[in-house]
Amino acid sequence: MEFVQYEVENRIAYITLNRPDKRNALNYQVVAELKEAFSQASMDEEAKVVVLKANGAAFCAGADLAYLQQLQKNTYEENLEDSSHLKELFYQIYTLNKVVIAQIEGHAIAGGCGLATVCDFSFTVPEAKFGYTEVRIGFIPAIVKVFLLRKIGEIKSKQLLLTGELIDAAKAVELGLINEISDAENIKTRVNEFAQMLIEKNSGQSMAFTKQMIAEVQSKTLEEGLQYAAEMNAKARASEDCQKGIAAFLNKVQVNW
């Protein structure tokens, strides 16, 4: 991969945007490489948690200029294929069978803010700015909207999506877009500590099931959701991890996840 790096250390898969000269802006190739990296992480038995981060001053500035110019020449069918390409990446991250943590050390704008939105947890430096600026260039924040509404609700989503304003890290935490702020010197350590907590204390299978249910249950009716929950509950009880965890709890020993 040319613009995305992949490595595993201490059971964490690090996926790093590496296009700093373009502020890690997105184009078709970058999205394709991200999809490849997340597919690799999902199947990597050495990795239990995934961290998405970026090299350079920006986390991700959204679509790059050349990419935006090309969109003007595309047919509807070409634009639909390209839009579906990004949709597949966001859905892949949102439904990945492993927890995904965003480590944000620079501005996350438009599509870059979309990447932060679909991660399960997001940690940022205080200097970072966030925003969905599409409406300010005559575009729309179409795909990310589906996930943002689930994440922070309609009122807060409208505030961000319809104004196109940039907000600081403190406001992003207040709105529920970001989980935590850490200064630049400590964010790597803080993300690693959080990831290791998940790795050491939680069943990977249980986190995968829980994440899957969060994604699926919101589209169901109350009765459908409860039936789905009961079925997943029964499925989890029969799992190896559940048997292992309950045995360790009853025997008052520390389970090794």
C-alpha atoms as an extended CHARMM CRD file, in Angstrom:
* protein
*
       257  EXT
         1         1  MET       CA              0.0000000000        0.0000000000        0.0000000000  PROA      1               0.0000000000
         2         2  GLU       CA              1.2530000000        3.4560000000       -0.9330000000  PROA      2               0.0000000000
         3         3  PHE       CA             -0.7420000000        5.7540000000        1.3440000000  PROA      3               0.0000000000
         4         4  VAL       CA             -1.7020000000        3.5140000000        4.2780000000  PROA      4               0.0000000000
         5         5  GLN       CA              0.5940000000        1.7050000000        6.6970000000  PROA      5               0.0000000000
         6         6  TYR       CA             -0.3300000000       -1.4370000000        8.6400000000  PROA      6               0.0000000000
         7         7  GLU       CA              1.4820000000       -2.9120000000       11.6120000000  PROA      7               0.0000000000
         8         8  VAL       CA              0.6520000000       -4.8990000000       14.7300000000  PROA      8               0.0000000000
         9         9  GLU       CA              2.2320000000       -4.3330000000       18.1280000000  PROA      9               0.0000000000
        10        10  ASN       CA              1.1070000000       -5.7400000000       21.4820000000  PROA      10              0.0000000000
        11        11  ARG       CA             -2.1370000000       -7.0670000000       19.9390000000  PROA      11              0.0000000000
        12        12  ILE       CA             -3.0400000000       -3.6550000000       18.4940000000  PROA      12              0.0000000000
        13        13  ALA       CA             -3.3320000000       -3.2400000000       14.7230000000  PROA      13              0.0000000000
        14        14  TYR       CA             -2.2090000000        0.2620000000       13.7760000000  PROA      14              0.0000000000
        15        15  ILE       CA             -3.6690000000        1.5940000000       10.5260000000  PROA      15              0.0000000000
        16        16  THR       CA             -1.9190000000        4.8460000000        9.6300000000  PROA      16              0.0000000000
        17        17  LEU       CA             -2.8370000000        7.3310000000        6.9210000000  PROA      17              0.0000000000
        18        18  ASN       CA              0.4530000000        8.2680000000        5.3000000000  PROA      18              0.0000000000
        19        19  ARG       CA             -0.1550000000       11.0670000000        2.8520000000  PROA      19              0.0000000000
        20        20  PRO       CA              1.0400000000       13.9990000000        4.9600000000  PROA      20              0.0000000000
        21        21  ASP       CA              1.9250000000       16.2550000000        2.0100000000  PROA      21              0.0000000000
        22        22  LYS       CA             -1.7860000000       16.2270000000        1.0530000000  PROA      22              0.0000000000
        23        23  ARG       CA             -2.9760000000       16.4310000000        4.6640000000  PROA      23              0.0000000000
        24        24  ASN       CA             -4.0120000000       12.7730000000        4.3520000000  PROA      24              0.0000000000
        25        25  ALA       CA             -6.7850000000       13.7750000000        1.9740000000  PROA      25              0.0000000000
        26        26  LEU       CA             -9.0130000000       11.0400000000        0.6010000000  PROA      26              0.0000000000
        27        27  ASN       CA             -9.1810000000        9.8380000000       -2.9790000000  PROA      27              0.0000000000
        28        28  TYR       CA            -10.2170000000        6.5370000000       -4.5410000000  PROA      28              0.0000000000
        29        29  GLN       CA             -6.8560000000        4.8920000000       -3.8860000000  PROA      29              0.0000000000
        30        30  VAL       CA             -6.6300000000        5.9850000000       -0.2590000000  PROA      30              0.0000000000
        31        31  VAL       CA            -10.1250000000        4.6610000000        0.4230000000  PROA      31              0.0000000000
        32        32  ALA       CA             -9.2380000000        1.3880000000       -1.3090000000  PROA      32              0.0000000000
        33        33  GLU       CA             -6.0890000000        1.0150000000        0.7860000000  PROA      33              0.0000000000
        34        34  LEU       CA             -7.9950000000        1.7540000000        3.9900000000  PROA      34              0.0000000000
        35        35  LYS       CA            -10.5060000000       -0.9370000000        3.0630000000  PROA      35              0.0000000000
        36        36  GLU       CA             -7.6590000000       -3.3580000000        2.4520000000  PROA      36              0.0000000000
        37        37  ALA       CA             -6.0410000000       -2.5100000000        5.7850000000  PROA      37              0.0000000000
        38        38  PHE       CA             -9.2610000000       -2.9270000000        7.7730000000  PROA      38              0.0000000000
        39        39  SER       CA             -9.9420000000       -6.2410000000        6.0230000000  PROA      39              0.0000000000
        40        40  GLN       CA             -6.4820000000       -7.3600000000        7.0640000000  PROA      40              0.0000000000
        41        41  ALA       CA             -7.0960000000       -6.2540000000       10.6460000000  PROA      41              0.0000000000
        42        42  SER       CA            -10.4240000000       -8.0660000000       10.8260000000  PROA      42              0.0000000000
        43        43  MET       CA             -8.7300000000      -11.3660000000        9.9810000000  PROA      43              0.0000000000
        44        44  ASP       CA             -5.4540000000      -10.8150000000       11.8330000000  PROA      44              0.0000000000
        45        45  GLU       CA             -5.3370000000      -13.2180000000       14.7820000000  PROA      45              0.0000000000
        46        46  GLU       CA             -2.4810000000      -11.2100000000       16.3020000000  PROA      46              0.0000000000
        47        47  ALA       CA             -4.6750000000       -8.0960000000       16.5850000000  PROA      47              0.0000000000
        48        48  LYS       CA             -7.5330000000       -7.7050000000       19.0580000000  PROA      48              0.0000000000
        49        49  VAL       CA             -8.0730000000       -3.9150000000       18.8110000000  PROA      49              0.0000000000
        50        50  VAL       CA             -7.5040000000       -1.4860000000       15.9120000000  PROA      50              0.0000000000
        51        51  VAL       CA             -6.1270000000        2.0580000000       16.1350000000  PROA      51              0.0000000000
        52        52  LEU       CA             -6.6300000000        4.4460000000       13.1930000000  PROA      52              0.0000000000
        53        53  LYS       CA             -4.1630000000        7.3280000000       13.1370000000  PROA      53              0.0000000000
        54        54  ALA       CA             -2.2810000000        9.5520000000       10.6960000000  PROA      54              0.0000000000
        55        55  ASN       CA              1.1790000000       10.8840000000        9.9560000000  PROA      55              0.0000000000
        56        56  GLY       CA              1.6830000000       14.6280000000        9.5430000000  PROA      56              0.0000000000
        57        57  ALA       CA             -0.0630000000       17.7220000000       10.8340000000  PROA      57              0.0000000000
        58        58  ALA       CA             -3.6300000000       16.7240000000        9.8600000000  PROA      58              0.0000000000
        59        59  PHE       CA             -5.6240000000       13.6070000000       10.6840000000  PROA      59              0.0000000000
        60        60  CYS       CA             -7.5500000000       13.8720000000        7.4120000000  PROA      60              0.0000000000
        61        61  ALA       CA             -8.6750000000       16.9220000000        5.4490000000  PROA      61              0.0000000000
        62        62  GLY       CA            -11.4310000000       15.1350000000        3.5210000000  PROA      62              0.0000000000
        63        63  ALA       CA            -11.3730000000       14.7940000000       -0.2690000000  PROA      63              0.0000000000
        64        64  ASP       CA             -8.3470000000       16.2590000000       -2.0380000000  PROA      64              0.0000000000
        65        65  LEU       CA             -8.6190000000       19.0140000000       -4.6330000000  PROA      65              0.0000000000
        66        66  ALA       CA             -7.7660000000       16.8770000000       -7.6710000000  PROA      66              0.0000000000
        67        67  TYR       CA            -10.3450000000       14.3290000000       -6.5290000000  PROA      67              0.0000000000
        68        68  LEU       CA            -13.0380000000       17.0070000000       -6.1950000000  PROA      68              0.0000000000
        69        69  GLN       CA            -12.2100000000       18.3430000000       -9.6490000000  PROA      69              0.0000000000
        70        70  GLN       CA            -12.5100000000       14.8640000000      -11.1520000000  PROA      70              0.0000000000
        71        71  LEU       CA            -15.9640000000       14.4360000000       -9.6230000000  PROA      71              0.0000000000
        72        72  GLN       CA            -17.1870000000       17.3180000000      -11.7920000000  PROA      72              0.0000000000
        73        73  LYS       CA            -16.4340000000       15.2930000000      -14.9180000000  PROA      73              0.0000000000
        74        74  ASN       CA            -17.9390000000       12.0130000000      -13.7590000000  PROA      74              0.0000000000
        75        75  THR       CA            -21.2230000000       10.5880000000      -14.9680000000  PROA      75              0.0000000000
        76        76  TYR       CA            -23.9300000000        9.7940000000      -12.4190000000  PROA      76              0.0000000000
        77        77  GLU       CA            -23.0080000000        6.1260000000      -12.6310000000  PROA      77              0.0000000000
        78        78  GLU       CA            -19.3250000000        6.8800000000      -12.0010000000  PROA      78              0.0000000000
        79        79  ASN       CA            -20.1700000000        9.1140000000       -9.0490000000  PROA      79              0.0000000000
        80        80  LEU       CA            -22.4900000000        6.4730000000       -7.6200000000  PROA      80              0.0000000000
        81        81  GLU       CA            -19.7380000000        3.8620000000       -7.8280000000  PROA      81              0.0000000000
        82        82  ASP       CA            -17.2780000000        6.2380000000       -6.1890000000  PROA      82              0.0000000000
        83        83  SER       CA            -19.7360000000        7.2140000000       -3.4590000000  PROA      83              0.0000000000
        84        84  SER       CA            -20.4750000000        3.5510000000       -2.7870000000  PROA      84              0.0000000000
        85        85  HSD       CA            -16.7340000000        2.9770000000       -2.3990000000  PROA      85              0.0000000000
        86        86  LEU       CA            -16.6370000000        5.4320000000        0.5320000000  PROA      86              0.0000000000
        87        87  LYS       CA            -19.9030000000        4.0810000000        1.9300000000  PROA      87              0.0000000000
        88        88  GLU       CA            -18.3810000000        0.6060000000        2.0450000000  PROA      88              0.0000000000
        89        89  LEU       CA            -15.3690000000        1.8810000000        4.0100000000  PROA      89              0.0000000000
        90        90  PHE       CA            -17.5080000000        3.6660000000        6.6130000000  PROA      90              0.0000000000
        91        91  TYR       CA            -19.7680000000        0.6310000000        6.9880000000  PROA      91              0.0000000000
        92        92  GLN       CA            -16.7390000000       -1.6620000000        7.2210000000  PROA      92              0.0000000000
        93        93  ILE       CA            -15.2680000000        0.3410000000       10.1160000000  PROA      93              0.0000000000
        94        94  TYR       CA            -18.6280000000        0.7280000000       11.8630000000  PROA      94              0.0000000000
        95        95  THR       CA            -19.3380000000       -3.0190000000       11.7220000000  PROA      95              0.0000000000
        96        96  LEU       CA            -15.7760000000       -4.3510000000       12.0080000000  PROA      96              0.0000000000
        97        97  ASN       CA            -15.4850000000       -7.3800000000       14.2830000000  PROA      97              0.0000000000
        98        98  LYS       CA            -12.9340000000       -5.5120000000       16.4110000000  PROA      98              0.0000000000
        99        99  VAL       CA            -13.0620000000       -2.2620000000       18.3460000000  PROA      99              0.0000000000
       100       100  VAL       CA            -11.6570000000        0.6730000000       16.3510000000  PROA      100             0.0000000000
       101       101  ILE       CA            -10.0910000000        3.6400000000       18.1610000000  PROA      101             0.0000000000
       102       102  ALA       CA             -9.2900000000        6.8910000000       16.3610000000  PROA      102             0.0000000000
       103       103  GLN       CA             -6.0930000000        8.6130000000       17.5120000000  PROA      103             0.0000000000
       104       104  ILE       CA             -6.5640000000       12.1340000000       16.1850000000  PROA      104             0.0000000000
       105       105  GLU       CA             -3.5290000000       14.4150000000       16.2990000000  PROA      105             0.0000000000
       106       106  GLY       CA             -4.6420000000       17.0410000000       13.7940000000  PROA      106             0.0000000000
       107       107  HSD       CA             -7.6930000000       18.4810000000       12.0570000000  PROA      107             0.0000000000
       108       108  ALA       CA            -10.4230000000       16.0650000000       10.9420000000  PROA      108             0.0000000000
       109       109  ILE       CA            -12.5410000000       17.7890000000        8.3090000000  PROA      109             0.0000000000
       110       110  ALA       CA            -15.4160000000       16.5950000000        6.0870000000  PROA      110             0.0000000000
       111       111  GLY       CA            -14.6000000000       13.0050000000        5.1050000000  PROA      111             0.0000000000
       112       112  GLY       CA            -11.8570000000       13.0230000000        7.7240000000  PROA      112             0.0000000000
       113       113  CYS       CA            -14.4300000000       13.8830000000       10.3700000000  PROA      113             0.0000000000
       114       114  GLY       CA            -16.4950000000       11.0660000000        8.8870000000  PROA      114             0.0000000000
       115       115  LEU       CA            -13.6800000000        8.6250000000        9.6190000000  PROA      115             0.0000000000
       116       116  ALA       CA            -13.6500000000        9.7640000000       13.2450000000  PROA      116             0.0000000000
       117       117  THR       CA            -17.4360000000        9.4440000000       13.3990000000  PROA      117             0.0000000000
       118       118  VAL       CA            -17.5530000000        5.7690000000       12.4460000000  PROA      118             0.0000000000
       119       119  CYS       CA            -14.8330000000        4.6840000000       14.8810000000  PROA      119             0.0000000000
       120       120  ASP       CA            -16.0100000000        3.2130000000       18.1670000000  PROA      120             0.0000000000
       121       121  PHE       CA            -13.8770000000        5.5440000000       20.2920000000  PROA      121             0.0000000000
       122       122  SER       CA            -12.0470000000        8.7470000000       19.4100000000  PROA      122             0.0000000000
       123       123  PHE       CA             -9.2010000000       10.4380000000       21.2770000000  PROA      123             0.0000000000
       124       124  THR       CA             -7.9300000000       13.8280000000       20.1510000000  PROA      124             0.0000000000
       125       125  VAL       CA             -5.3830000000       16.5040000000       20.9050000000  PROA      125             0.0000000000
       126       126  PRO       CA             -6.8910000000       19.8240000000       22.0730000000  PROA      126             0.0000000000
       127       127  GLU       CA             -5.6610000000       21.7170000000       18.9910000000  PROA      127             0.0000000000
       128       128  ALA       CA             -7.6340000000       19.6090000000       16.4950000000  PROA      128             0.0000000000
       129       129  LYS       CA            -10.6390000000       21.0660000000       14.6910000000  PROA      129             0.0000000000
       130       130  PHE       CA            -13.6530000000       19.0720000000       13.5190000000  PROA      130             0.0000000000
       131       131  GLY       CA            -16.4140000000       19.7810000000       11.0540000000  PROA      131             0.0000000000
       132       132  TYR       CA            -18.5750000000       18.6240000000        8.1800000000  PROA      132             0.0000000000
       133       133  THR       CA            -17.9420000000       21.5040000000        5.7870000000  PROA      133             0.0000000000
       134       134  GLU       CA            -19.6190000000       20.0210000000        2.7110000000  PROA      134             0.0000000000
       135       135  VAL       CA            -22.5190000000       22.4950000000        2.6380000000  PROA      135             0.0000000000
       136       136  ARG       CA            -20.0330000000       25.3590000000        2.3150000000  PROA      136             0.0000000000
       137       137  ILE       CA            -18.8340000000       24.1030000000       -1.0800000000  PROA      137             0.0000000000
       138       138  GLY       CA            -22.2670000000       23.1490000000       -2.4050000000  PROA      138             0.0000000000
       139       139  PHE       CA            -21.8790000000       19.4860000000       -1.5170000000  PROA      139             0.0000000000
       140       140  ILE       CA            -23.7140000000       17.3630000000        1.0850000000  PROA      140             0.0000000000
       141       141  PRO       CA            -22.4970000000       15.2510000000        4.0410000000  PROA      141             0.0000000000
       142       142  ALA       CA            -24.5940000000       12.3700000000        2.7890000000  PROA      142             0.0000000000
       143       143  ILE       CA            -22.9620000000        9.1490000000        3.9530000000  PROA      143             0.0000000000
       144       144  VAL       CA            -21.6180000000       10.3000000000        7.3000000000  PROA      144             0.0000000000
       145       145  LYS       CA            -25.0610000000       11.6540000000        8.2020000000  PROA      145             0.0000000000
       146       146  VAL       CA            -26.4160000000        8.1210000000        8.5830000000  PROA      146             0.0000000000
       147       147  PHE       CA            -23.8090000000        7.3270000000       11.2350000000  PROA      147             0.0000000000
       148       148  LEU       CA            -23.7540000000       10.7510000000       12.9120000000  PROA      148             0.0000000000
       149       149  LEU       CA            -27.5010000000       10.6860000000       13.5880000000  PROA      149             0.0000000000
       150       150  ARG       CA            -27.0290000000        7.3710000000       15.3810000000  PROA      150             0.0000000000
       151       151  LYS       CA            -24.0740000000        8.6890000000       17.3270000000  PROA      151             0.0000000000
       152       152  ILE       CA            -25.2340000000       12.0800000000       18.6210000000  PROA      152             0.0000000000
       153       153  GLY       CA            -28.8980000000       12.4870000000       17.6130000000  PROA      153             0.0000000000
       154       154  GLU       CA            -30.8250000000       14.8370000000       15.3530000000  PROA      154             0.0000000000
       155       155  ILE       CA            -30.4650000000       18.1830000000       17.1190000000  PROA      155             0.0000000000
       156       156  LYS       CA            -26.6920000000       18.0030000000       17.4650000000  PROA      156             0.0000000000
       157       157  SER       CA            -26.2970000000       16.5260000000       13.9700000000  PROA      157             0.0000000000
       158       158  LYS       CA            -28.2660000000       19.3860000000       12.4280000000  PROA      158             0.0000000000
       159       159  GLN       CA            -26.0760000000       21.8750000000       14.2690000000  PROA      159             0.0000000000
       160       160  LEU       CA            -22.9660000000       20.4070000000       12.6680000000  PROA      160             0.0000000000
       161       161  LEU       CA            -24.2310000000       19.3080000000        9.2580000000  PROA      161             0.0000000000
       162       162  LEU       CA            -26.3510000000       22.3410000000        8.3550000000  PROA      162             0.0000000000
       163       163  THR       CA            -23.9500000000       25.0300000000        9.5710000000  PROA      163             0.0000000000
       164       164  GLY       CA            -20.7560000000       23.4510000000        8.2530000000  PROA      164             0.0000000000
       165       165  GLU       CA            -18.9440000000       25.1680000000       11.1090000000  PROA      165             0.0000000000
       166       166  LEU       CA            -15.6240000000       24.0030000000       12.4960000000  PROA      166             0.0000000000
       167       167  ILE       CA            -15.6100000000       23.1770000000       16.1870000000  PROA      167             0.0000000000
       168       168  ASP       CA            -12.7510000000       22.6810000000       18.6120000000  PROA      168             0.0000000000
       169       169  ALA       CA            -11.9480000000       19.5100000000       20.5030000000  PROA      169             0.0000000000
       170       170  ALA       CA            -13.7330000000       20.6010000000       23.6690000000  PROA      170             0.0000000000
       171       171  LYS       CA            -16.9710000000       21.2360000000       21.7390000000  PROA      171             0.0000000000
       172       172  ALA       CA            -16.5870000000       17.8860000000       19.9470000000  PROA      172             0.0000000000
       173       173  VAL       CA            -16.4430000000       16.1370000000       23.3110000000  PROA      173             0.0000000000
       174       174  GLU       CA            -19.4290000000       18.1420000000       24.5870000000  PROA      174             0.0000000000
       175       175  LEU       CA            -21.4960000000       17.0610000000       21.5570000000  PROA      175             0.0000000000
       176       176  GLY       CA            -20.5130000000       13.4100000000       21.9650000000  PROA      176             0.0000000000
       177       177  LEU       CA            -18.5330000000       13.2400000000       18.7470000000  PROA      177             0.0000000000
       178       178  ILE       CA            -15.2230000000       12.6220000000       20.5390000000  PROA      178             0.0000000000
       179       179  ASN       CA            -14.6170000000       10.6420000000       23.7310000000  PROA      179             0.0000000000
       180       180  GLU       CA            -11.5550000000       12.2410000000       25.2550000000  PROA      180             0.0000000000
       181       181  ILE       CA             -8.9190000000       14.9540000000       24.8820000000  PROA      181             0.0000000000
       182       182  SER       CA             -5.2520000000       14.2750000000       25.5750000000  PROA      182             0.0000000000
       183       183  ASP       CA             -2.2840000000       16.5420000000       24.9280000000  PROA      183             0.0000000000
       184       184  ALA       CA              0.0800000000       15.7360000000       22.0780000000  PROA      184             0.0000000000
       185       185  GLU       CA              2.8080000000       14.3980000000       24.3590000000  PROA      185             0.0000000000
       186       186  ASN       CA              0.4990000000       11.8580000000       25.9890000000  PROA      186             0.0000000000
       187       187  ILE       CA             -2.1340000000       10.8620000000       23.4240000000  PROA      187             0.0000000000
       188       188  LYS       CA             -0.2050000000        7.8580000000       22.1210000000  PROA      188             0.0000000000
       189       189  THR       CA              0.2590000000        6.5560000000       25.6710000000  PROA      189             0.0000000000
       190       190  ARG       CA             -3.3770000000        7.2260000000       26.5640000000  PROA      190             0.0000000000
       191       191  VAL       CA             -4.7120000000        5.4340000000       23.4830000000  PROA      191             0.0000000000
       192       192  ASN       CA             -2.3820000000        2.5140000000       24.1510000000  PROA      192             0.0000000000
       193       193  GLU       CA             -3.5230000000        2.3080000000       27.7870000000  PROA      193             0.0000000000
       194       194  PHE       CA             -7.1710000000        2.3290000000       26.7320000000  PROA      194             0.0000000000
       195       195  ALA       CA             -6.5870000000       -0.2890000000       24.0370000000  PROA      195             0.0000000000
       196       196  GLN       CA             -4.6790000000       -2.5170000000       26.4520000000  PROA      196             0.0000000000
       197       197  MET       CA             -7.5030000000       -2.2480000000       28.9690000000  PROA      197             0.0000000000
       198       198  LEU       CA             -9.9070000000       -3.5970000000       26.3490000000  PROA      198             0.0000000000
       199       199  ILE       CA             -7.4510000000       -6.3030000000       25.3390000000  PROA      199             0.0000000000
       200       200  GLU       CA             -6.6740000000       -7.5180000000       28.8470000000  PROA      200             0.0000000000
       201       201  LYS       CA            -10.0670000000       -7.2100000000       30.5310000000  PROA      201             0.0000000000
       202       202  ASN       CA            -12.5980000000       -8.0200000000       27.8050000000  PROA      202             0.0000000000
       203       203  SER       CA            -13.4540000000      -10.9810000000       25.6230000000  PROA      203             0.0000000000
       204       204  GLY       CA            -12.8190000000      -10.1410000000       21.9820000000  PROA      204             0.0000000000
       205       205  GLN       CA            -15.7780000000      -12.2870000000       20.9740000000  PROA      205             0.0000000000
       206       206  SER       CA            -18.0520000000      -10.4780000000       23.4310000000  PROA      206             0.0000000000
       207       207  MET       CA            -16.9590000000       -7.0710000000       22.1520000000  PROA      207             0.0000000000
       208       208  ALA       CA            -17.5580000000       -8.2250000000       18.5650000000  PROA      208             0.0000000000
       209       209  PHE       CA            -21.0520000000       -9.5100000000       19.3990000000  PROA      209             0.0000000000
       210       210  THR       CA            -21.9010000000       -6.3320000000       21.3190000000  PROA      210             0.0000000000
       211       211  LYS       CA            -20.6740000000       -4.0860000000       18.5110000000  PROA      211             0.0000000000
       212       212  GLN       CA            -22.6490000000       -6.1200000000       15.9590000000  PROA      212             0.0000000000
       213       213  MET       CA            -25.8050000000       -5.8030000000       18.0290000000  PROA      213             0.0000000000
       214       214  ILE       CA            -25.4240000000       -2.0460000000       18.4770000000  PROA      214             0.0000000000
       215       215  ALA       CA            -25.2060000000       -1.7040000000       14.6840000000  PROA      215             0.0000000000
       216       216  GLU       CA            -28.1830000000       -3.9450000000       13.9410000000  PROA      216             0.0000000000
       217       217  VAL       CA            -30.6980000000       -3.4690000000       16.7500000000  PROA      217             0.0000000000
       218       218  GLN       CA            -31.4220000000        0.2060000000       16.0300000000  PROA      218             0.0000000000
       219       219  SER       CA            -33.1760000000       -0.6040000000       12.7660000000  PROA      219             0.0000000000
       220       220  LYS       CA            -35.5320000000       -3.1170000000       14.3820000000  PROA      220             0.0000000000
       221       221  THR       CA            -38.8960000000       -2.6400000000       16.0540000000  PROA      221             0.0000000000
       222       222  LEU       CA            -39.0540000000       -3.0890000000       19.8270000000  PROA      222             0.0000000000
       223       223  GLU       CA            -40.3310000000       -6.6640000000       19.5120000000  PROA      223             0.0000000000
       224       224  GLU       CA            -37.8290000000       -7.5180000000       16.7640000000  PROA      224             0.0000000000
       225       225  GLY       CA            -35.0150000000       -6.0180000000       18.7870000000  PROA      225             0.0000000000
       226       226  LEU       CA            -35.8930000000       -7.9810000000       21.8930000000  PROA      226             0.0000000000
       227       227  GLN       CA            -36.1940000000      -11.2190000000       19.9380000000  PROA      227             0.0000000000
       228       228  TYR       CA            -32.8360000000      -10.5530000000       18.2920000000  PROA      228             0.0000000000
       229       229  ALA       CA            -31.3240000000       -9.7970000000       21.7060000000  PROA      229             0.0000000000
       230       230  ALA       CA            -32.6910000000      -13.0320000000       23.1700000000  PROA      230             0.0000000000
       231       231  GLU       CA            -31.2550000000      -15.0320000000       20.2790000000  PROA      231             0.0000000000
       232       232  MET       CA            -27.8570000000      -13.3720000000       20.5880000000  PROA      232             0.0000000000
       233       233  ASN       CA            -27.9460000000      -13.9110000000       24.3480000000  PROA      233             0.0000000000
       234       234  ALA       CA            -28.5130000000      -17.6250000000       23.8310000000  PROA      234             0.0000000000
       235       235  LYS       CA            -25.7820000000      -17.7570000000       21.2000000000  PROA      235             0.0000000000
       236       236  ALA       CA            -23.3050000000      -16.0320000000       23.5140000000  PROA      236             0.0000000000
       237       237  ARG       CA            -24.0510000000      -18.4150000000       26.3860000000  PROA      237             0.0000000000
       238       238  ALA       CA            -22.9090000000      -21.3380000000       24.2570000000  PROA      238             0.0000000000
       239       239  SER       CA            -19.6750000000      -19.6370000000       23.2320000000  PROA      239             0.0000000000
       240       240  GLU       CA            -16.2610000000      -20.7520000000       24.3890000000  PROA      240             0.0000000000
       241       241  ASP       CA            -15.4680000000      -17.2840000000       25.7450000000  PROA      241             0.0000000000
       242       242  CYS       CA            -18.6010000000      -17.2120000000       27.9030000000  PROA      242             0.0000000000
       243       243  GLN       CA            -17.8780000000      -20.6410000000       29.3690000000  PROA      243             0.0000000000
       244       244  LYS       CA            -14.2830000000      -19.6160000000       30.0090000000  PROA      244             0.0000000000
       245       245  GLY       CA            -15.2730000000      -16.3120000000       31.6190000000  PROA      245             0.0000000000
       246       246  ILE       CA            -17.9650000000      -17.7610000000       33.8830000000  PROA      246             0.0000000000
       247       247  ALA       CA            -15.6590000000      -20.5680000000       34.9980000000  PROA      247             0.0000000000
       248       248  ALA       CA            -12.9760000000      -18.0400000000       35.9090000000  PROA      248             0.0000000000
       249       249  PHE       CA            -15.5010000000      -15.8730000000       37.7750000000  PROA      249             0.0000000000
       250       250  LEU       CA            -16.8770000000      -18.7990000000       39.7880000000  PROA      250             0.0000000000
       251       251  ASN       CA            -13.3810000000      -20.0460000000       40.6090000000  PROA      251             0.0000000000
       252       252  LYS       CA            -12.2540000000      -16.5030000000       41.5070000000  PROA      252             0.0000000000
       253       253  VAL       CA             -9.3290000000      -16.5590000000       39.1140000000  PROA      253             0.0000000000
       254       254  GLN       CA             -8.2040000000      -13.9570000000       36.5830000000  PROA      254             0.0000000000
       255       255  VAL       CA             -9.2770000000      -14.9080000000       33.0750000000  PROA      255             0.0000000000
       256       256  ASN       CA             -6.5860000000      -14.5960000000       30.4040000000  PROA      256             0.0000000000
       257       257  TRP       CA             -8.1580000000      -12.9390000000       27.3890000000  PROA      257             0.0000000000
